[in-house]
Structure formats: C-alpha cells, structure tokens
XYZ file of C-alpha atoms in Angstrom:
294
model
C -147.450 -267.875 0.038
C -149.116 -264.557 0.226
C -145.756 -263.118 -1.230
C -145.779 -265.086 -4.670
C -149.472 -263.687 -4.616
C -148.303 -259.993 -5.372
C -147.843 -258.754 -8.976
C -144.211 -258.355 -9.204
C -141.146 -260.233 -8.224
C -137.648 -259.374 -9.127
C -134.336 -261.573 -8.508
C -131.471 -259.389 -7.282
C -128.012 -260.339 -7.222
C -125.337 -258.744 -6.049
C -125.536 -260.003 -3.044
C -122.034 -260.857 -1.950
C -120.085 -258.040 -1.269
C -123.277 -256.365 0.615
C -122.884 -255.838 4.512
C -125.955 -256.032 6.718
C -125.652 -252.683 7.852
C -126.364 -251.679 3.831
C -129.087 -254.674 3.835
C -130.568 -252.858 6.524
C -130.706 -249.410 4.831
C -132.024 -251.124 1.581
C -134.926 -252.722 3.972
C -135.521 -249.592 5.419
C -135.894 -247.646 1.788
C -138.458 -250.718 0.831
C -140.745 -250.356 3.646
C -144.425 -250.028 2.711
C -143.350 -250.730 -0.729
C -141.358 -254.420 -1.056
C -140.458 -257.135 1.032
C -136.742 -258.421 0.176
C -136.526 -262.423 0.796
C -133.044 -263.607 0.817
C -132.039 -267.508 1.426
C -130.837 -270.851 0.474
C -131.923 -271.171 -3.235
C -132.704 -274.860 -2.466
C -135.414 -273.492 -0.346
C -136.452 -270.942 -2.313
C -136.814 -273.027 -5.136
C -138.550 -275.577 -3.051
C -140.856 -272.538 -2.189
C -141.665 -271.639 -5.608
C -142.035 -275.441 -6.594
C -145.016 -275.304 -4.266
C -147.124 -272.701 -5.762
C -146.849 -273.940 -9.250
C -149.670 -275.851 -8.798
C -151.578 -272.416 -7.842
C -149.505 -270.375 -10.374
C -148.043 -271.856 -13.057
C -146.355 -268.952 -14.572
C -144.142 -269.157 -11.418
C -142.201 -271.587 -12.830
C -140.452 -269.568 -15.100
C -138.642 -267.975 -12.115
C -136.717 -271.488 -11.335
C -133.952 -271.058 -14.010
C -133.070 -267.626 -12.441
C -132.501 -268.403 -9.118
C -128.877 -269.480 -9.241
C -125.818 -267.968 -7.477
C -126.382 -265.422 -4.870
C -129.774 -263.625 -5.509
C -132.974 -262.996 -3.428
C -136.458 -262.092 -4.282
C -137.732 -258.753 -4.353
C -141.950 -259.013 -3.693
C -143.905 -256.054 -4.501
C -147.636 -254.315 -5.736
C -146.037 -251.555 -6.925
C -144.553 -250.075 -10.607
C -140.817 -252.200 -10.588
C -139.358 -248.976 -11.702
C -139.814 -247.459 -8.638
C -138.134 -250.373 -6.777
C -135.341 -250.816 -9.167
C -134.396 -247.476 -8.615
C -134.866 -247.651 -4.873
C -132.325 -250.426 -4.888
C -130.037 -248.883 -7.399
C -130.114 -245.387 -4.626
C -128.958 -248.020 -1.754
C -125.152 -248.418 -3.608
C -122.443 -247.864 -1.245
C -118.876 -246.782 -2.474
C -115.965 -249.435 -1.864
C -112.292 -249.956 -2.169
C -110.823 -252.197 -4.738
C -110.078 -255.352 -2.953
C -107.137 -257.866 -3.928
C -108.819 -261.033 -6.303
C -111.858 -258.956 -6.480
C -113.903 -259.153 -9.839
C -114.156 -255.792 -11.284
C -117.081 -254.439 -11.964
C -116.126 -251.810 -14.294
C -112.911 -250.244 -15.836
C -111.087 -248.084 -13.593
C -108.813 -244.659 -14.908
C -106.467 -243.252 -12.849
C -105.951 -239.542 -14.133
C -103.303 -237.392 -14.450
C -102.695 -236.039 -10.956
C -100.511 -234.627 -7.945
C -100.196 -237.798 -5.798
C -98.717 -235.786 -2.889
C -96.465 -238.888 -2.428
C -92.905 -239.100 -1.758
C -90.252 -239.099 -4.654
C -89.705 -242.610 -2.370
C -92.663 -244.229 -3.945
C -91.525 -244.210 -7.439
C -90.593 -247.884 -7.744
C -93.863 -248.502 -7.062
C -94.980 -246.772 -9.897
C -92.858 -247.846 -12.316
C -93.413 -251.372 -11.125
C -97.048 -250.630 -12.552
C -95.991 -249.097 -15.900
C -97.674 -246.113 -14.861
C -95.286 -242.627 -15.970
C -94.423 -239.909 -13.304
C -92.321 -237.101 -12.578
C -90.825 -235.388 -9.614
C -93.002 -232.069 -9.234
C -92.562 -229.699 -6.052
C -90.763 -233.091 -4.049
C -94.176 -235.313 -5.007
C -94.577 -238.060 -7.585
C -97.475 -236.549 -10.439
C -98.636 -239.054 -12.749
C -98.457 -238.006 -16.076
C -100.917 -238.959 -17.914
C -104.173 -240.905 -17.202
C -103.817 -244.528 -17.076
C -106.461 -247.629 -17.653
C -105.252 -249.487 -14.483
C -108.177 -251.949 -13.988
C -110.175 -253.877 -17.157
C -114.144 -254.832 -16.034
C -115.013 -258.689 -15.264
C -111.123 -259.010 -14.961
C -109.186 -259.912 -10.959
C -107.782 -256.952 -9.201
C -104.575 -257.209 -8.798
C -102.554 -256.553 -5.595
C -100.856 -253.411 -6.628
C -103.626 -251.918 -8.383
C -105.621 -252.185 -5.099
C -102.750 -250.589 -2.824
C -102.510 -247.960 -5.213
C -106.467 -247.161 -5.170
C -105.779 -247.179 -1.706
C -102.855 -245.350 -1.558
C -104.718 -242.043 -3.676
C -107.554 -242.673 -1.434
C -110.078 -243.495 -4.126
C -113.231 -246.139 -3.840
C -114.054 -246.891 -7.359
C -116.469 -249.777 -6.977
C -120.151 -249.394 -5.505
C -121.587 -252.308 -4.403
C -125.513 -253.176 -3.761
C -128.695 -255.220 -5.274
C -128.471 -255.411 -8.879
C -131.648 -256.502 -10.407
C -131.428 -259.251 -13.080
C -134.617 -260.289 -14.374
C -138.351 -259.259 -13.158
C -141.206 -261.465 -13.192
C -144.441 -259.608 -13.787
C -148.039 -260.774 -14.461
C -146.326 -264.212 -15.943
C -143.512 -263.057 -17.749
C -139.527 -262.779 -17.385
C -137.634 -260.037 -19.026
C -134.609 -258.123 -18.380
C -134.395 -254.894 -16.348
C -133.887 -252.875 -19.595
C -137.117 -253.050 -20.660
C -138.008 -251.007 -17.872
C -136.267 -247.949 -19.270
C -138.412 -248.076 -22.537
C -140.756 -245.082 -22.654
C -144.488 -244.862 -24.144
C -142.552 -242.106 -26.746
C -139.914 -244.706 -27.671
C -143.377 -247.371 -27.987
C -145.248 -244.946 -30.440
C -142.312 -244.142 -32.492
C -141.465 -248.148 -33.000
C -145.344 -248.992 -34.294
C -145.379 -245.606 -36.135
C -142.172 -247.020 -38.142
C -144.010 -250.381 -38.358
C -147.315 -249.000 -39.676
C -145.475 -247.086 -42.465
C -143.194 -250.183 -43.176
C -146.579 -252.151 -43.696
C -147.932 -249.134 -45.810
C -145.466 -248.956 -47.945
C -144.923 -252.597 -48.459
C -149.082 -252.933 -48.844
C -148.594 -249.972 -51.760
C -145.714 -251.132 -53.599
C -147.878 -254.975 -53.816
C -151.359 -253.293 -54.642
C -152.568 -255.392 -51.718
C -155.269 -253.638 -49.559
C -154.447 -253.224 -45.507
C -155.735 -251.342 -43.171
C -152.257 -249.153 -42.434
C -152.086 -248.493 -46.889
C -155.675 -247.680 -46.907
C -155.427 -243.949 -46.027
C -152.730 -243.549 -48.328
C -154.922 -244.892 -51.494
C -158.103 -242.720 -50.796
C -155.465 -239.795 -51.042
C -153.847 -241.197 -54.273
C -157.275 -241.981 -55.736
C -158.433 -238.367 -54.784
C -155.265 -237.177 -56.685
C -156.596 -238.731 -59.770
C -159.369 -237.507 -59.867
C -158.722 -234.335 -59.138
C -156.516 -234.230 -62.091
C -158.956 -235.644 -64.276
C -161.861 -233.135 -62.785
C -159.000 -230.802 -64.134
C -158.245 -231.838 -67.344
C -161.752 -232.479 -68.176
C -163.070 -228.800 -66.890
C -165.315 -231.116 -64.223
C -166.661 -229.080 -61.517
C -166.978 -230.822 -57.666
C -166.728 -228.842 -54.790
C -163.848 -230.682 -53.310
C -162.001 -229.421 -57.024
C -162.916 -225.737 -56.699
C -160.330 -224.647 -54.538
C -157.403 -226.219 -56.240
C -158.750 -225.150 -59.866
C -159.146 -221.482 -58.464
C -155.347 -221.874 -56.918
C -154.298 -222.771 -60.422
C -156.287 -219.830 -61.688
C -155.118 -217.697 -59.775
C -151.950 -218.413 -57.589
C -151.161 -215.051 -56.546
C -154.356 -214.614 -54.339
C -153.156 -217.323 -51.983
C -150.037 -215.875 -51.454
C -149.587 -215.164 -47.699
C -150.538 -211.692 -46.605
C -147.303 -211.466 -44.062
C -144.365 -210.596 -47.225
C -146.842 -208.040 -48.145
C -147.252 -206.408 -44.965
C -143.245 -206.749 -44.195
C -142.644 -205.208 -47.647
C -144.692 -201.961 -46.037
C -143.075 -201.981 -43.220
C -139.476 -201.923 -44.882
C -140.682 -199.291 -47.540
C -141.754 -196.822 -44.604
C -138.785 -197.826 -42.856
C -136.506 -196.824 -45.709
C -138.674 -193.451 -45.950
C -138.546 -192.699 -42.537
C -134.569 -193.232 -42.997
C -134.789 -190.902 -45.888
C -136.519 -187.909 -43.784
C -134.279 -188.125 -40.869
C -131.076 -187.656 -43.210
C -132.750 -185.082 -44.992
C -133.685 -183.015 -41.564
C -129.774 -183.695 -40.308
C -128.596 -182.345 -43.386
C -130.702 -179.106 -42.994
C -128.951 -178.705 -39.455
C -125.907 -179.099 -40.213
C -125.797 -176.505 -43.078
C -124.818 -173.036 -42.507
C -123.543 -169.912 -44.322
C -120.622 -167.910 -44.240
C -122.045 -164.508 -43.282
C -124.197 -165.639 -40.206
C-alpha cells in the first residue's frame, strides 16, 4: 500500500534473461531512491485492484502488466531511475533460439583461426581467405537480423571470435506518473524541444488568425505592428508630424547619417595602413641606393 502511494511507478520488462546476481546490483544502484517489486502478475494485479478504490488512476496500470515485468516505485524524477536501470546492463553471449535484440555485424577481421575452420564459414555464407595460416573474413557481414531466433551457428561463431553482442537488463516500458501512462520516450523531451514546438504553434495560429482577419491573442502583436506601418506611411505621405514618425522621416531625409560609424573608421585605418606601406618602401629604397664613386 504505501508503495502505490509514491508519485511514480514504472513497469520494467526485461526480466527474463536477468540473473540475480545482476538483480542484486540493480537493487543495490536503487537504494534510497526506488524499491523494485517483482512477482506473479496475478498478484500484482490483484494488488493494484485493491487500491483503485483509493486511487483510481491506478487502474490504468492493469493493461501493462503482462509478460514478465515488475514495478519500479519511486519519489524521485523517472529519468534518473531509467537511467539507473539502463547503467545496470550486463554484456551476454548470443544464445541458440534466443530472440535478438538487435542486428549483429561481424566485421572484416583476422579470426586467428585455423585454415581447418573454413567449412564452417562457408557453411554460413560468410567470405574468407587464408592470410599468414588464419582464416580473415573479408568483408563485414549482417549475421544476425533484430526480433529474429539465433541460430546455432551464428551463436558458435559469436562464440568462437569471443564477442558478447547482446546486453541484457530492466527495460522500462511505460511509466505511470501523477495519473497518467506514457512511453519512456517522452522522458527524453527537453524544455528547449517544448518551447520550440508552442513557438511553431503560436506562429501557425498567427498566421492562420492574419490570413482570416480574425482577432487572437497570438495575431494581435503582429496587427499593432502592421497598423503602425500604415500609419507611419500615411504620417509620411501626408507631411504629419508624431514623435514615433520623426526618426524614420529623418532616416529618409537623411540616410547617410545612420550609416554605422565602424566602415568609416576601418576605411582610416586601411588608408594609414596603405601610407605607412608607402613610407617604409620609400625609406628601403633610399638604402638600397648607392653611387658608383663611393
């Protein structure tokens, strides 16, 4: 009971190719910060059946807890815990009728095997060559497809070169906060990412508000500026004097006194420059000349 009373829960799955000597680590890495909960889902189920009454909300946690998942309680920001759990992976072989959790390359290497092992190799499609009395694969080859069986081979060859391409722990699936579900994704959305989505929406409703003539409150910026415009141009035209029109009427007057001071004072620089270029040529030329009686 006083779990389902914290702020956060999160199903992880995942579950079945992690040893209790990992479980243990991942405990250890949540201490002080989340209490895992791992059972029958009939019971858990059952659990969560019996604070609906105090928590309705929690109900919307039943439909999730299918295959083999446990609850992950915490008070704390979920990020932090999702990446606690993602930390607590642990490298594994390929096993034999194993569901691959992502594709698997095998580069182009030096296998250091035996020119004895090249059936084996061909019996896998896989091109070699004979280089210093070892087998060298060729080129890199796509032996194992994600969400597709392992095959037999494929895992004695993994073996065989030594590599562990899997990594195996809790994978969160869905997190329950203050009454809602949502996928762990939404966890890697940043305030940045936020502001830049309802900036884009706020000039979407702008424009659209413009284009109709109908008044909101993103388009109404936009049509004091556009209705300043106007006037402005008509304070113009008509030789109207305001003091918001004075300083565009003396730009039109007189452009060339608002032109930035910087060209100017780069335009001295480069004449003295070019003078002090001038001088320095002049003086070289005076050293080098001689006559023929000295």
């Amino acid at each position: 009971k006083q779990w389902y009373q914290r702020r956060v829960a999160i199903t992880a799955g995942g579950a079945d190719n992690v040893r209790s000597k990992q479980f243990q680590q991942i405990r250890t890495s949540l201490r002080g910060i989340a209490e895992i909960l791992m059972g029958k889902n009939t019971m858990m189920c059952k659990a969560i059946r019996g604070q609906v009454a105090n928590n309705p909300s929690l109900e919307k946690l039943l439909p999730h807890i299918k295959g083999n998942v446990g609850l992950v309680f915490t008070k704390e920001d979920p990020v932090l815990v999702r990446d606690l759990l993602l930390q607590n992976k642990v490298a594994a072989p390929a096993r034999a009728g194993a569901i691959a959790p992502l594709d698997v390359t095998v580069p182009a290497q030096n296998t250091g095997m035996g020119p004895e092992k090249t059936s084996f190799f061909q019996a896998l499609n896989i091109s070699t060559k004979i280089a210093k009395g070892c087998i060298e694969i060729v080129s890199s080859v796509h032996l194992i497809h994600k969400d597709e069986k392992v095959g037999a081979s494929e895992a004695t060859l993994l073996a065989m070169l030594g590599v562990k391409p899997f990594a195996y722990g809790l994978v969160v699936e869905n997190i329950y906060d203050n009454g809602a579900v949502f996928a762990p994704e939404v966890l890697d959305i940043t305030d940045e990412q936020l502001l830049a989505k309802f900036s884009a929406g706020v000039a979407n409703i702008a424009a659209v508000s413009l284009g109709m003539g109908y008044c909101t409150q993103a388009s109404v910026p936009h049509s004091i500026i556009n209705g300043f415009k106007n006037v402005l141009a008509i304070a113009i035209e008509a030789e109207i004097d305001f003091p918001q029109a004075d300083a565009v009427k003396a730009f039109l007057a007189d452009p060339t006194a608002f032109a930035v001071a910087a060209p100017v004072v780069a335009a001295v620089e480069e004449t003295k420059e070019a003078v002090k270029e001038e001088s320095e040529e002049e003086e070289s030329d005076d050293d080098m000349g001689f006559s023929l009686f000295d």
